[in-house]
Amino acid sequence: MTTSPPDPVDFPFPPLRGPGVEKEYGELRRACPVSRVRLPYGGDAWLVTGHEQTKKVLADTRFSRAAVVGMDVPRIQPNNLAEEGGILDTDPPEHTRLRRIVARIFTQRHAERLRPGIQTITDRLLDEMELRGGPLDLVQEFALPIPIATVVSELLGVPAEARPKFREWADATLSTTKRSAEEITQARQELRAYFSELIEKRRREPADDLISMMVRARDQEERLSESELVRMAEDIMIGGHETTANRIASFTYVLLTHPEQMARLKADPSLITTAVEELVRYVPLDSASFARIATDDVELGEVTVRAGEAVLPALLAANRDESVFTDPDRLDLGRQRNQHIGFGHGVHHCLGAQLGRVELQVALGSLVARFPDLHLAAAPDDIPWKTGGLLRGPEQLMVGW
């Protein structure tokens, strides 16, 4: 049925300090799970907070990512970073073609093959932490190095000396208010130039890494263009290390501030699989997904989204939907039939979800086993959280044991 659009509310909502979900999401979901919001750039959009409606937006091809490219769409960032040829910014069949090129690297089977290497990296970091002694910053000493070593270095083949620059580029690219539009643009240009040079090097000196594989797909099989090759490397780098690093740190904080749940995990290490799924559901990673544009009139819940209108699916709100999850605001590491969409849904379901799961399972399981007396070295309210960016997570997480 069609209803008149309600007056838009300002979005994003005033952020909480910490890993909680702002109350406005729940209020909107219960009152009107598809609501009008006004963003800082590009005007008004529909914010989708219900689980069923969010899954529909993510799965229905009438909600297009490709239609965002080159448009002044509603958004949180000053720049519209969507570009033609990016795996995040295409629709089927182009998206399917790009995804298929690297999909075999990110299957569950391949992720399990990487588990021993991830365990080795994790154990080395824990050894170094134990030798150094606490308190120390878990973000810098543990959460960031694991995905950087796994995704940036091992998969993409980026040398270790370039890792600090990648952190800077990713931080700027994911900025909302922390960096200016010019700084964001410059960071993207520098990142693109770096990958262009690395791609040329792999053409001359092929290696056993993902960049070399994509170069072969470009040069020998002609399955993607040069710009698509560069964009795919960027997307994998940013998505593959920043999201996992933030989750390792955020999940650790949540476990340390939920002692009864931490005790369950210590008592039963086999709980790590369901624990990670529950933490992905419970702990928000960002405020809302990137905008999609309706290419046709679509009935969504009790409203009609008109062709040309923008829609923002809010996964963090959908993952707290009372109609799907029992007691959704309670952390339950043993939660069964967990229908979370923390890794997305539909054709844009996170490419690296299986690898991310393995990294999180190894990192958290090993950390808890090695340091059973792990604790925050500061009051929970004194932990600094990132501001001015798309992703949530501790800026610093001082811990002792």
CSV table of C-alpha atoms in Angstrom, one decimal:
chain,number,residue,atom,x,y,z
A,1,MET,CA,0.0,0.0,0.0
A,2,THR,CA,1.1,3.6,-0.6
A,3,THR,CA,1.5,6.0,2.2
A,4,SER,CA,2.5,9.7,2.3
A,5,PRO,CA,6.2,10.1,3.2
A,6,PRO,CA,6.6,11.2,6.8
A,7,ASP,CA,8.7,14.3,7.5
A,8,PRO,CA,12.4,13.3,7.3
A,9,VAL,CA,14.6,13.2,10.3
A,10,ASP,CA,18.2,14.1,10.3
A,11,PHE,CA,20.6,11.2,9.7
A,12,PRO,CA,23.1,9.9,10.9
A,13,PHE,CA,21.8,10.0,14.4
A,14,PRO,CA,24.0,11.5,17.2
A,15,PRO,CA,26.5,8.6,17.8
A,16,LEU,CA,26.9,6.7,21.0
A,17,ARG,CA,30.4,6.3,22.5
A,18,GLY,CA,30.9,2.6,22.3
A,19,PRO,CA,29.4,-0.4,20.5
A,20,GLY,CA,25.7,0.3,21.3
A,21,VAL,CA,22.9,0.9,18.8
A,22,GLU,CA,21.4,4.4,18.9
A,23,LYS,CA,17.8,4.3,20.2
A,24,GLU,CA,16.5,6.1,17.2
A,25,TYR,CA,16.9,3.0,15.1
A,26,GLY,CA,14.7,0.9,17.3
A,27,GLU,CA,12.1,3.7,17.6
A,28,LEU,CA,11.9,4.0,13.8
A,29,ARG,CA,11.8,0.3,13.2
A,30,ARG,CA,8.9,-0.1,15.6
A,31,ALA,CA,7.0,2.9,14.3
A,32,CYS,CA,7.9,2.8,10.6
A,33,PRO,CA,10.6,0.4,9.4
A,34,VAL,CA,11.0,2.4,6.1
A,35,SER,CA,11.3,6.0,7.1
A,36,ARG,CA,12.4,9.3,5.5
A,37,VAL,CA,15.8,10.7,6.6
A,38,ARG,CA,17.8,13.8,5.5
A,39,LEU,CA,21.5,13.2,5.0
A,40,PRO,CA,24.3,15.7,5.2
A,41,TYR,CA,25.0,15.4,1.5
A,42,GLY,CA,22.6,14.8,-1.4
A,43,GLY,CA,19.2,15.3,0.2
A,44,ASP,CA,16.6,12.8,1.5
A,45,ALA,CA,16.5,9.0,1.4
A,46,TRP,CA,14.5,6.1,2.8
A,47,LEU,CA,16.2,4.5,5.8
A,48,VAL,CA,15.3,0.8,6.2
A,49,THR,CA,15.5,-0.6,9.7
A,50,GLY,CA,13.3,-3.7,9.6
A,51,HIS,CA,14.9,-7.1,9.0
A,52,GLU,CA,12.6,-8.3,6.3
A,53,GLN,CA,12.6,-5.0,4.4
A,54,THR,CA,16.4,-4.7,4.7
A,55,LYS,CA,16.9,-8.1,3.2
A,56,LYS,CA,14.6,-7.2,0.3
A,57,VAL,CA,16.6,-4.0,-0.5
A,58,LEU,CA,19.8,-6.0,-0.4
A,59,ALA,CA,18.4,-8.8,-2.6
A,60,ASP,CA,16.1,-7.1,-5.0
A,61,THR,CA,18.0,-6.0,-8.2
A,62,ARG,CA,15.5,-3.1,-8.6
A,63,PHE,CA,17.6,-1.4,-5.9
A,64,SER,CA,20.7,-0.5,-7.9
A,65,ARG,CA,24.2,0.3,-6.8
A,66,ALA,CA,25.3,1.1,-10.4
A,67,ALA,CA,22.7,3.9,-10.5
A,68,VAL,CA,24.6,5.7,-7.7
A,69,VAL,CA,27.7,6.2,-9.8
A,70,GLY,CA,28.3,9.8,-10.8
A,71,MET,CA,25.2,11.1,-9.1
A,72,ASP,CA,24.7,13.5,-6.2
A,73,VAL,CA,23.1,10.8,-4.1
A,74,PRO,CA,22.1,11.1,-0.4
A,75,ARG,CA,25.2,10.0,1.6
A,76,ILE,CA,27.2,10.5,4.8
A,77,GLN,CA,30.5,11.2,3.1
A,78,PRO,CA,31.3,14.5,1.3
A,79,ASN,CA,32.5,12.5,-1.7
A,80,ASN,CA,30.5,10.0,-3.7
A,81,LEU,CA,33.2,7.4,-4.0
A,82,ALA,CA,31.1,5.0,-6.1
A,83,GLU,CA,32.8,4.6,-9.5
A,84,GLU,CA,32.1,2.6,-12.6
A,85,GLY,CA,33.7,-0.8,-12.5
A,86,GLY,CA,34.0,-1.2,-8.7
A,87,ILE,CA,32.7,-4.5,-7.4
A,88,LEU,CA,30.7,-2.7,-4.8
A,89,ASP,CA,29.2,-0.3,-7.3
A,90,THR,CA,27.9,-2.7,-10.1
A,91,ASP,CA,24.8,-4.7,-10.6
A,92,PRO,CA,24.4,-8.1,-12.2
A,93,PRO,CA,25.5,-9.2,-14.7
A,94,GLU,CA,28.6,-7.0,-14.4
A,95,HIS,CA,28.8,-7.6,-10.7
A,96,THR,CA,28.6,-11.3,-11.2
A,97,ARG,CA,31.4,-11.3,-13.8
A,98,LEU,CA,33.7,-9.3,-11.4
A,99,ARG,CA,32.8,-11.4,-8.4
A,100,ARG,CA,33.4,-14.7,-10.2
A,101,ILE,CA,37.0,-13.8,-10.9
A,102,VAL,CA,38.0,-13.8,-7.3
A,103,ALA,CA,35.2,-15.9,-5.7
A,104,ARG,CA,37.3,-19.1,-5.4
A,105,ILE,CA,39.8,-17.3,-3.2
A,106,PHE,CA,37.1,-16.4,-0.7
A,107,THR,CA,35.2,-19.7,-0.4
A,108,GLN,CA,34.8,-21.4,2.9
A,109,ARG,CA,37.1,-24.2,1.7
A,110,HIS,CA,39.9,-21.8,0.9
A,111,ALA,CA,39.3,-19.8,4.1
A,112,GLU,CA,39.8,-23.1,6.0
A,113,ARG,CA,43.1,-23.7,4.1
A,114,LEU,CA,44.3,-20.3,5.3
A,115,ARG,CA,43.4,-21.1,9.0
A,116,PRO,CA,46.8,-22.6,9.9
A,117,GLY,CA,48.6,-19.5,8.5
A,118,ILE,CA,46.2,-17.2,10.4
A,119,GLN,CA,46.8,-19.2,13.5
A,120,THR,CA,50.6,-18.8,13.1
A,121,ILE,CA,50.3,-15.0,12.6
A,122,THR,CA,48.0,-14.9,15.7
A,123,ASP,CA,50.3,-17.0,17.9
A,124,ARG,CA,53.3,-14.8,16.9
A,125,LEU,CA,51.5,-11.7,17.9
A,126,LEU,CA,50.4,-13.2,21.2
A,127,ASP,CA,53.9,-14.3,21.9
A,128,GLU,CA,55.1,-10.7,21.3
A,129,MET,CA,52.4,-9.4,23.6
A,130,GLU,CA,53.2,-11.8,26.4
A,131,LEU,CA,56.9,-11.0,26.1
A,132,ARG,CA,56.3,-7.3,26.2
A,133,GLY,CA,53.8,-7.4,29.0
A,134,GLY,CA,50.7,-5.3,29.6
A,135,PRO,CA,49.1,-2.9,29.5
A,136,LEU,CA,49.2,-2.4,25.8
A,137,ASP,CA,47.0,-1.3,22.9
A,138,LEU,CA,45.2,-4.3,21.5
A,139,VAL,CA,44.3,-2.3,18.4
A,140,GLN,CA,47.8,-1.6,17.3
A,141,GLU,CA,49.4,-4.8,18.7
A,142,PHE,CA,46.8,-7.4,17.7
A,143,ALA,CA,43.6,-6.3,15.9
A,144,LEU,CA,45.2,-4.4,13.0
A,145,PRO,CA,48.2,-6.7,12.3
A,146,ILE,CA,46.1,-9.9,11.8
A,147,PRO,CA,44.0,-8.8,8.8
A,148,ILE,CA,46.8,-6.7,7.4
A,149,ALA,CA,49.2,-9.7,7.4
A,150,THR,CA,46.4,-12.0,6.1
A,151,VAL,CA,44.6,-9.9,3.4
A,152,VAL,CA,47.0,-7.1,2.5
A,153,SER,CA,50.3,-9.0,2.6
A,154,GLU,CA,49.5,-12.7,2.1
A,155,LEU,CA,46.5,-12.5,-0.3
A,156,LEU,CA,47.3,-9.3,-2.2
A,157,GLY,CA,51.1,-9.6,-2.0
A,158,VAL,CA,51.7,-6.1,-0.6
A,159,PRO,CA,55.2,-5.9,1.0
A,160,ALA,CA,55.4,-5.2,4.7
A,161,GLU,CA,57.0,-1.8,4.4
A,162,ALA,CA,53.9,-0.4,2.7
A,163,ARG,CA,51.5,-1.4,5.5
A,164,PRO,CA,51.6,1.9,7.4
A,165,LYS,CA,50.6,3.8,4.3
A,166,PHE,CA,47.7,1.5,3.7
A,167,ARG,CA,46.3,2.3,7.2
A,168,GLU,CA,46.5,6.0,6.4
A,169,TRP,CA,44.8,5.6,3.0
A,170,ALA,CA,42.0,3.3,4.4
A,171,ASP,CA,41.4,5.7,7.3
A,172,ALA,CA,41.0,8.7,4.9
A,173,THR,CA,38.8,6.7,2.4
A,174,LEU,CA,36.4,5.7,5.1
A,175,SER,CA,36.2,9.2,6.6
A,176,THR,CA,32.9,11.1,7.0
A,177,THR,CA,33.9,14.2,8.9
A,178,LYS,CA,37.4,13.4,10.0
A,179,ARG,CA,38.9,14.3,6.7
A,180,SER,CA,38.1,16.9,4.0
A,181,ALA,CA,36.8,16.0,0.6
A,182,GLU,CA,40.2,17.0,-0.8
A,183,GLU,CA,42.0,14.7,1.6
A,184,ILE,CA,39.7,11.8,0.8
A,185,THR,CA,40.3,12.3,-2.9
A,186,GLN,CA,44.0,12.5,-2.5
A,187,ALA,CA,44.1,9.3,-0.5
A,188,ARG,CA,42.2,7.5,-3.1
A,189,GLN,CA,44.5,8.8,-5.8
A,190,GLU,CA,47.6,7.7,-3.9
A,191,LEU,CA,46.1,4.3,-3.2
A,192,ARG,CA,45.2,3.8,-6.8
A,193,ALA,CA,48.7,4.9,-7.9
A,194,TYR,CA,50.2,2.4,-5.6
A,195,PHE,CA,48.1,-0.5,-6.9
A,196,SER,CA,48.8,0.5,-10.5
A,197,GLU,CA,52.5,0.3,-9.8
A,198,LEU,CA,52.2,-3.0,-8.0
A,199,ILE,CA,50.1,-4.4,-10.9
A,200,GLU,CA,52.8,-3.4,-13.4
A,201,LYS,CA,55.4,-5.1,-11.2
A,202,ARG,CA,53.3,-8.3,-11.1
A,203,ARG,CA,53.1,-8.2,-14.9
A,204,ARG,CA,56.9,-8.3,-15.0
A,205,GLU,CA,57.4,-10.6,-12.0
A,206,PRO,CA,54.3,-12.8,-11.4
A,207,ALA,CA,53.9,-14.2,-7.9
A,208,ASP,CA,51.6,-16.5,-6.1
A,209,ASP,CA,49.1,-13.9,-4.9
A,210,LEU,CA,45.7,-12.4,-5.7
A,211,ILE,CA,47.1,-9.5,-7.6
A,212,SER,CA,49.0,-11.8,-10.0
A,213,MET,CA,45.9,-13.9,-10.5
A,214,MET,CA,43.8,-10.8,-11.3
A,215,VAL,CA,46.5,-9.7,-13.7
A,216,ARG,CA,46.2,-13.0,-15.6
A,217,ALA,CA,42.5,-12.6,-15.7
A,218,ARG,CA,43.0,-9.1,-17.2
A,219,ASP,CA,45.9,-9.8,-19.7
A,220,GLN,CA,45.4,-13.4,-20.7
A,221,GLU,CA,41.7,-14.0,-20.3
A,222,GLU,CA,40.4,-10.4,-20.8
A,223,ARG,CA,37.8,-10.9,-18.2
A,224,LEU,CA,38.2,-7.4,-16.7
A,225,SER,CA,39.5,-4.0,-17.7
A,226,GLU,CA,42.5,-2.3,-16.2
A,227,SER,CA,40.4,0.1,-14.2
A,228,GLU,CA,38.3,-2.8,-12.8
A,229,LEU,CA,41.5,-4.5,-11.8
A,230,VAL,CA,42.8,-1.5,-9.8
A,231,ARG,CA,39.4,-1.0,-8.2
A,232,MET,CA,39.0,-4.6,-7.2
A,233,ALA,CA,42.4,-4.5,-5.5
A,234,GLU,CA,41.4,-1.3,-3.6
A,235,ASP,CA,38.0,-2.8,-2.5
A,236,ILE,CA,39.6,-6.0,-1.3
A,237,MET,CA,42.3,-4.1,0.6
A,238,ILE,CA,39.9,-1.7,2.4
A,239,GLY,CA,37.1,-4.1,3.0
A,240,GLY,CA,39.4,-7.0,3.9
A,241,HIS,CA,41.4,-5.4,6.7
A,242,GLU,CA,39.6,-2.4,8.2
A,243,THR,CA,36.3,-4.3,8.9
A,244,THR,CA,38.0,-7.3,10.5
A,245,ALA,CA,40.4,-5.1,12.5
A,246,ASN,CA,37.5,-3.1,13.9
A,247,ARG,CA,35.6,-6.2,14.7
A,248,ILE,CA,38.4,-7.9,16.6
A,249,ALA,CA,38.8,-4.8,18.8
A,250,SER,CA,35.1,-4.2,19.2
A,251,PHE,CA,34.3,-7.8,20.0
A,252,THR,CA,37.1,-8.0,22.6
A,253,TYR,CA,35.7,-4.8,24.3
A,254,VAL,CA,32.2,-6.3,24.3
A,255,LEU,CA,33.4,-9.6,25.8
A,256,LEU,CA,35.4,-7.8,28.5
A,257,THR,CA,32.3,-5.7,29.4
A,258,HIS,CA,30.0,-8.8,29.5
A,259,PRO,CA,31.8,-11.0,32.0
A,260,GLU,CA,29.1,-13.6,32.2
A,261,GLN,CA,29.4,-14.2,28.4
A,262,MET,CA,33.2,-14.2,28.6
A,263,ALA,CA,33.0,-16.8,31.3
A,264,ARG,CA,30.9,-19.0,29.0
A,265,LEU,CA,33.5,-18.8,26.2
A,266,LYS,CA,36.3,-19.6,28.6
A,267,ALA,CA,34.4,-22.6,29.9
A,268,ASP,CA,33.5,-23.9,26.5
A,269,PRO,CA,36.0,-22.9,23.7
A,270,SER,CA,34.0,-24.8,21.1
A,271,LEU,CA,31.4,-22.0,21.5
A,272,ILE,CA,33.6,-19.7,19.4
A,273,THR,CA,31.7,-20.4,16.2
A,274,THR,CA,28.3,-19.3,17.5
A,275,ALA,CA,30.0,-16.6,19.6
A,276,VAL,CA,31.4,-14.9,16.5
A,277,GLU,CA,28.1,-15.1,14.7
A,278,GLU,CA,26.3,-13.5,17.7
A,279,LEU,CA,29.0,-10.8,18.0
A,280,VAL,CA,28.6,-10.0,14.3
A,281,ARG,CA,24.9,-9.6,14.9
A,282,TYR,CA,25.1,-7.7,18.2
A,283,VAL,CA,28.0,-5.3,17.6
A,284,PRO,CA,27.4,-2.6,14.9
A,285,LEU,CA,30.1,-2.1,12.3
A,286,ASP,CA,28.7,1.0,10.7
A,287,SER,CA,25.6,3.2,10.7
A,288,ALA,CA,24.1,2.3,7.4
A,289,SER,CA,25.0,0.6,4.1
A,290,PHE,CA,25.7,2.6,1.0
A,291,ALA,CA,22.8,4.0,-0.9
A,292,ARG,CA,20.9,2.2,-3.6
A,293,ILE,CA,18.7,3.8,-6.2
A,294,ALA,CA,15.3,2.3,-7.0
A,295,THR,CA,15.1,1.7,-10.8
A,296,ASP,CA,11.3,1.1,-10.6
A,297,ASP,CA,8.5,1.8,-8.1
A,298,VAL,CA,8.8,-0.8,-5.4
A,299,GLU,CA,6.5,-1.7,-2.5
A,300,LEU,CA,8.6,-1.9,0.6
A,301,GLY,CA,6.8,-2.6,3.8
A,302,GLU,CA,3.9,-0.1,3.9
A,303,VAL,CA,5.4,2.5,1.6
A,304,THR,CA,6.1,2.8,-2.1
A,305,VAL,CA,9.7,3.7,-3.0
A,306,ARG,CA,9.5,5.6,-6.3
A,307,ALA,CA,11.9,5.1,-9.1
A,308,GLY,CA,14.9,7.4,-8.7
A,309,GLU,CA,14.7,7.5,-4.9
A,310,ALA,CA,17.6,6.5,-2.7
A,311,VAL,CA,17.4,3.8,0.0
A,312,LEU,CA,19.8,3.2,2.9
A,313,PRO,CA,19.6,-0.3,4.4
A,314,ALA,CA,20.6,-0.2,8.1
A,315,LEU,CA,22.0,-3.6,8.9
A,316,LEU,CA,22.7,-2.8,12.5
A,317,ALA,CA,19.0,-2.0,13.1
A,318,ALA,CA,17.8,-5.1,11.2
A,319,ASN,CA,20.0,-7.2,13.4
A,320,ARG,CA,18.1,-6.0,16.5
A,321,ASP,CA,14.6,-6.7,15.0
A,322,GLU,CA,12.3,-8.1,17.7
A,323,SER,CA,10.2,-9.9,15.1
A,324,VAL,CA,13.2,-12.1,14.2
A,325,PHE,CA,15.5,-12.3,17.3
A,326,THR,CA,14.4,-13.3,20.8
A,327,ASP,CA,15.5,-10.6,23.2
A,328,PRO,CA,17.6,-8.9,20.5
A,329,ASP,CA,19.3,-6.4,22.8
A,330,ARG,CA,20.9,-9.2,24.9
A,331,LEU,CA,24.2,-10.7,24.0
A,332,ASP,CA,23.9,-14.5,23.9
A,333,LEU,CA,27.0,-16.3,22.6
A,334,GLY,CA,25.1,-19.5,22.3
A,335,ARG,CA,22.3,-18.1,20.2
A,336,GLN,CA,20.9,-20.6,17.8
A,337,ARG,CA,19.3,-20.0,14.4
A,338,ASN,CA,21.0,-16.7,14.2
A,339,GLN,CA,19.6,-15.0,11.1
A,340,HIS,CA,21.8,-12.0,11.2
A,341,ILE,CA,22.8,-10.0,8.1
A,342,GLY,CA,26.0,-8.6,9.5
A,343,PHE,CA,27.9,-9.7,6.4
A,344,GLY,CA,25.2,-8.4,4.1
A,345,HIS,CA,22.7,-10.3,2.0
A,346,GLY,CA,22.0,-10.9,-1.7
A,347,VAL,CA,24.4,-10.4,-4.5
A,348,HIS,CA,26.5,-8.0,-2.5
A,349,HIS,CA,26.9,-10.3,0.4
A,350,CYS,CA,30.4,-9.7,1.8
A,351,LEU,CA,32.9,-11.4,-0.5
A,352,GLY,CA,35.3,-12.0,2.3
A,353,ALA,CA,32.7,-13.2,4.9
A,354,GLN,CA,34.2,-16.7,5.2
A,355,LEU,CA,37.7,-15.4,5.6
A,356,GLY,CA,36.5,-12.8,8.1
A,357,ARG,CA,34.8,-15.6,10.1
A,358,VAL,CA,38.0,-17.6,10.3
A,359,GLU,CA,40.1,-14.6,11.3
A,360,LEU,CA,37.7,-13.7,14.0
A,361,GLN,CA,37.4,-17.2,15.3
A,362,VAL,CA,41.2,-17.7,15.5
A,363,ALA,CA,41.9,-14.2,16.9
A,364,LEU,CA,39.3,-14.2,19.7
A,365,GLY,CA,39.6,-17.9,20.5
A,366,SER,CA,43.4,-17.7,20.8
A,367,LEU,CA,43.3,-14.4,22.7
A,368,VAL,CA,40.9,-15.7,25.4
A,369,ALA,CA,42.9,-19.0,25.7
A,370,ARG,CA,46.3,-17.3,26.0
A,371,PHE,CA,45.2,-14.6,28.4
A,372,PRO,CA,42.3,-16.0,30.6
A,373,ASP,CA,42.7,-13.0,32.9
A,374,LEU,CA,42.5,-10.4,30.1
A,375,HIS,CA,40.9,-7.2,31.3
A,376,LEU,CA,40.5,-3.6,30.3
A,377,ALA,CA,43.3,-1.4,31.6
A,378,ALA,CA,41.0,1.6,31.7
A,379,ALA,CA,37.4,2.2,32.7
A,380,PRO,CA,35.0,1.1,29.9
A,381,ASP,CA,33.7,4.7,29.5
A,382,ASP,CA,37.3,6.0,29.1
A,383,ILE,CA,38.0,3.8,26.0
A,384,PRO,CA,38.3,6.2,23.0
A,385,TRP,CA,36.1,5.2,20.1
A,386,LYS,CA,36.6,6.3,16.5
A,387,THR,CA,34.6,9.3,15.3
A,388,GLY,CA,34.2,10.9,11.9
A,389,GLY,CA,34.3,7.7,9.9
A,390,LEU,CA,32.1,5.1,8.3
A,391,LEU,CA,33.3,2.3,10.6
A,392,ARG,CA,32.9,1.9,14.3
A,393,GLY,CA,35.5,0.6,16.7
A,394,PRO,CA,37.9,1.5,19.5
A,395,GLU,CA,40.6,4.0,18.5
A,396,GLN,CA,42.7,2.4,21.3
A,397,LEU,CA,42.0,-0.5,23.5
A,398,MET,CA,44.4,-0.7,26.4
A,399,VAL,CA,44.3,-4.2,28.0
A,400,GLY,CA,46.2,-6.1,30.7
A,401,TRP,CA,46.3,-9.7,31.9
